[in-house]
CSV table of C-alpha atoms in Angstrom, one decimal:
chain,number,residue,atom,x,y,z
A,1,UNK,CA,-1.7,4.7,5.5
A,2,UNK,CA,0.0,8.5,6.4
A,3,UNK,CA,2.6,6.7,8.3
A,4,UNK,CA,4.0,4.9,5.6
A,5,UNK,CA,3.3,8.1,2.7
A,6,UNK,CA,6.9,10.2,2.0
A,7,UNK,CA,6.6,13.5,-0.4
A,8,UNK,CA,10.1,15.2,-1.2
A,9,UNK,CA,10.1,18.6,-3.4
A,10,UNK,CA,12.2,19.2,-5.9
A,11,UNK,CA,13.3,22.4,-8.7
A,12,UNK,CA,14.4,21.5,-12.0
A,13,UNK,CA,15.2,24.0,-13.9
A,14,UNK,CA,13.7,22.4,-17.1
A,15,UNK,CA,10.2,22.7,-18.5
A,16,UNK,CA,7.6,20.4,-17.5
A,17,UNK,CA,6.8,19.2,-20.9
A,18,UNK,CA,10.7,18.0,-21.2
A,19,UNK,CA,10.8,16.4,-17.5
A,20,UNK,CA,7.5,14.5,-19.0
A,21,UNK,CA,9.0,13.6,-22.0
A,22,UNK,CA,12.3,12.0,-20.1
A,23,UNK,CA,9.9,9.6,-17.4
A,24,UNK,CA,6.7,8.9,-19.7
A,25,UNK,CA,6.6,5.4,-20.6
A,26,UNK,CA,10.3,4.3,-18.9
A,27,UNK,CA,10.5,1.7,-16.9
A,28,UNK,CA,13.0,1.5,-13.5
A,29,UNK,CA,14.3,-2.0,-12.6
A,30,UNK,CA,14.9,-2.3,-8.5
A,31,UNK,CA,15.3,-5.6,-6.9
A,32,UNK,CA,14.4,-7.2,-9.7
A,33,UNK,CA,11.3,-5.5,-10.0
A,34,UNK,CA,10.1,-3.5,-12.9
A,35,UNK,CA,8.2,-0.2,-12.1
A,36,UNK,CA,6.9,1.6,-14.6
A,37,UNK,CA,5.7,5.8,-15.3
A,38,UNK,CA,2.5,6.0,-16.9
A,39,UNK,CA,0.8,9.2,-17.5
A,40,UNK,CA,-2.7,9.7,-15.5
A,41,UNK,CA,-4.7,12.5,-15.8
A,42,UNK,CA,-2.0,15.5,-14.9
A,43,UNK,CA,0.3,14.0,-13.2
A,44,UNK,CA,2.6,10.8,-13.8
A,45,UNK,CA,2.3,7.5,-11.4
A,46,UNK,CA,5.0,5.1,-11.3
A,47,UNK,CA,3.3,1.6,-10.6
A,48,UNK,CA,5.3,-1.9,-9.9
A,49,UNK,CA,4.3,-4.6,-11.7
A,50,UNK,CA,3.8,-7.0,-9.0
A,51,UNK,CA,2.4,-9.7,-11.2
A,52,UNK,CA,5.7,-11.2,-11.4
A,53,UNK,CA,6.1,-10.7,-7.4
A,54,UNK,CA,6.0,-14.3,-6.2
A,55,UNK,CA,6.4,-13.4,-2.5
A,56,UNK,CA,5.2,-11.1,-0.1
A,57,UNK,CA,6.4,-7.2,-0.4
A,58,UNK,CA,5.3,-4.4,0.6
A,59,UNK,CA,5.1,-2.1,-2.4
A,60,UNK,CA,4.8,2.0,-3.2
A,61,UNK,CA,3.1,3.5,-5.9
A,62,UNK,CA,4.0,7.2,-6.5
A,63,UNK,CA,2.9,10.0,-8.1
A,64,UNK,CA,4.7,12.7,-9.8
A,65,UNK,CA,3.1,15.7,-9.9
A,66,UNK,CA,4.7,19.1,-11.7
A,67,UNK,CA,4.1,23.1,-11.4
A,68,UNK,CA,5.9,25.4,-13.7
A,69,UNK,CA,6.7,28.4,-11.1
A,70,UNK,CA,8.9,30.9,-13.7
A,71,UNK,CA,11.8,29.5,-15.1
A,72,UNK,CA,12.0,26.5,-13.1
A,73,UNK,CA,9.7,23.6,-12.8
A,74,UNK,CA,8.7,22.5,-9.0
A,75,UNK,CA,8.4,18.7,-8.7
A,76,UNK,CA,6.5,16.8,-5.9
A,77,UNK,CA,7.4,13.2,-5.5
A,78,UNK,CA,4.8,11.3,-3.3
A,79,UNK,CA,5.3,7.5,-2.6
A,80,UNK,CA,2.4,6.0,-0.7
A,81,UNK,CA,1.8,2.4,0.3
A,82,UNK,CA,-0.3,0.3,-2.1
A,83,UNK,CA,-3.9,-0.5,-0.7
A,84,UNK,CA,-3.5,-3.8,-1.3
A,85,UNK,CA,0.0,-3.8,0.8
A,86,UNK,CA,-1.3,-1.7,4.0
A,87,UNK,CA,-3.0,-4.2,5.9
A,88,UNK,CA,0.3,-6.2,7.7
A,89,UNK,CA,1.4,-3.4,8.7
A,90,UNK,CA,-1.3,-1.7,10.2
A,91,UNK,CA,-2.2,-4.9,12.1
A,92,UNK,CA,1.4,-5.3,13.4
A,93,UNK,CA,1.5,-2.0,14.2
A,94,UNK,CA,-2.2,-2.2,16.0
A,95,UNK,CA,-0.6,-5.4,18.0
A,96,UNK,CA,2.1,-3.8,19.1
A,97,UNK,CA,0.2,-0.9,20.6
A,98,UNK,CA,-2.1,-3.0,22.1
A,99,UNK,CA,0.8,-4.7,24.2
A,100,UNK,CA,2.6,-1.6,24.9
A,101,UNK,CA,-0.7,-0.1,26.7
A,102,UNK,CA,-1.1,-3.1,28.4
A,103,UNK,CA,2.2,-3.2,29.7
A,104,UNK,CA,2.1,0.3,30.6
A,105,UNK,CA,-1.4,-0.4,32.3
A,106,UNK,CA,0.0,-3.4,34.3
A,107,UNK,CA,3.2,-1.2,35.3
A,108,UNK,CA,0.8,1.9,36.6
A,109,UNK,CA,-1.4,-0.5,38.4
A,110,UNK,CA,1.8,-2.0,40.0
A,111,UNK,CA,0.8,-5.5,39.1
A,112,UNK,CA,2.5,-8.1,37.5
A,113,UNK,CA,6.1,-6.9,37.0
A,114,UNK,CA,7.4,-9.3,35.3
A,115,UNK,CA,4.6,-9.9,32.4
A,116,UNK,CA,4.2,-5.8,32.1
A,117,UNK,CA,8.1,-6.3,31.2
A,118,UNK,CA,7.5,-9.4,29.0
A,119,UNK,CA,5.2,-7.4,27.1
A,120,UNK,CA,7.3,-4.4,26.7
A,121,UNK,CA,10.3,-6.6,26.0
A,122,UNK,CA,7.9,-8.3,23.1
A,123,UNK,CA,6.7,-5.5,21.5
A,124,UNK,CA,9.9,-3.5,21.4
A,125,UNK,CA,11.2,-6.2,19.5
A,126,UNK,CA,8.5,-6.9,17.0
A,127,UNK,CA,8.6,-2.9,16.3
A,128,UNK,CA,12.3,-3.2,15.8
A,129,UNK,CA,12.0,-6.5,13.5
A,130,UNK,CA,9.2,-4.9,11.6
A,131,UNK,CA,11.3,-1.5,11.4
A,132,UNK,CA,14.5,-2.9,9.9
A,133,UNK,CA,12.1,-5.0,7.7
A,134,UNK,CA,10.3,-2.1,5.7
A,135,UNK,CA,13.6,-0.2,5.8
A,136,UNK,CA,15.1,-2.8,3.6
A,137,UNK,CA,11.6,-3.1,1.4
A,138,UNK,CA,9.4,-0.9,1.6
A,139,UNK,CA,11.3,2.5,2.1
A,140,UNK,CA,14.6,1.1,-0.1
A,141,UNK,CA,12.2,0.9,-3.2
A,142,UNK,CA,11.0,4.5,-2.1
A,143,UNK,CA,14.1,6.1,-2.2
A,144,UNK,CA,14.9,4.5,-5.4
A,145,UNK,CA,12.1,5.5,-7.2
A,146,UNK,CA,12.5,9.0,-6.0
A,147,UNK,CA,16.3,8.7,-6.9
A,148,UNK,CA,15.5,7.8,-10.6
A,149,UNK,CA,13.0,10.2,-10.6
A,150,UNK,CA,16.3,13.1,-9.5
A,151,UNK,CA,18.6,11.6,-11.9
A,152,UNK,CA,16.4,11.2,-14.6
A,153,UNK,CA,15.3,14.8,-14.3
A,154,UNK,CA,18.9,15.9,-13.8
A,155,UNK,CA,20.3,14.1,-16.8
A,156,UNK,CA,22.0,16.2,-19.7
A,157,UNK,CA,21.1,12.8,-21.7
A,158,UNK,CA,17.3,12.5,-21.7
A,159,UNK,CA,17.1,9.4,-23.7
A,160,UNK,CA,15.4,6.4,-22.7
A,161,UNK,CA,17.6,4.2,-20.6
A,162,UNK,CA,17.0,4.2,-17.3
A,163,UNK,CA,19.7,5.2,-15.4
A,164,UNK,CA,21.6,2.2,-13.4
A,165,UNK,CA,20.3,1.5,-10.0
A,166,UNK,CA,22.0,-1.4,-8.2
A,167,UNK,CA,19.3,-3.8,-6.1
């Protein structure tokens, strides 16, 4: 779903084949969850193992692609929803719109006040439940992955420990 994809750019300036070397084949441990880089086709993905997931979570998988542009290396980290993950909340998000219009319908037709409100009232706070819900799931493991991604590619030590990220 493009409402739920984030891409951030970054410039290294070290060679793709050492930013390759430092993320192939780590692994990035966020909540208790282990993500891991893997190397497909020319770019890298970094995949959650969700085998291990025993509840429901919303989940990215991201791709890392990388484009040598002189003496620096141009890096585009894109986090998109997992297919498997997109149906909740594309149907809450569906629901909601559906009782916003109708509220708005009810309110333009100047009938039923009180259940145009109700409707309004509803949905405003299922989209603010369901906002502050990916914001602590969805989008938290997001911006981790991109921040290991940064610190990774930013570290003078390019072993293979990931670097510390607290859940």
């Amino acid at each position: 779903m493009f409402l739920f994809t984030r891409s951030h750019t970054y410039h290294f300036s070290v060679s793709e084949k050492e930013l390759k070397r430092r993320l192939i084949g780590d692994h990035v441990r966020i909540h208790n969850l282990d993500f891991e880089v893997l190397d497909k086709d020319s770019k890298l993905s970094i995949i959650p193992h969700a085998e291990q997931v025993e509840t429901i979570k919303t989940l990215p998988i991201t791709s890392v692609v990388f484009k040598e542009e002189g003496n620096k290396t141009k890096v585009v980290v894109t986090s998109k929803m997992r297919q498997l993950d997109s149906g909740g909340p594309f149907l809450v998000l569906l629901f909601c719109s559906f009782m916003i219009i109708t509220g708005v319908v009810l309110l333009k037709m100047n009938q039923e006040q009180f259940v145009a409100m109700t409707l309004l009232g509803i949905s405003a706070s299922i989209l603010t439940l369901f906002t502050i819900r990916m914001q602590t799931g969805y989008f938290d493991y997001v911006h981790k992955v991109r921040h290991f991604v940064k610190a990774k590619a930013e570290s003078e030590y390019a072993g293979n420990q990931s670097p510390l990220i607290p859940a």
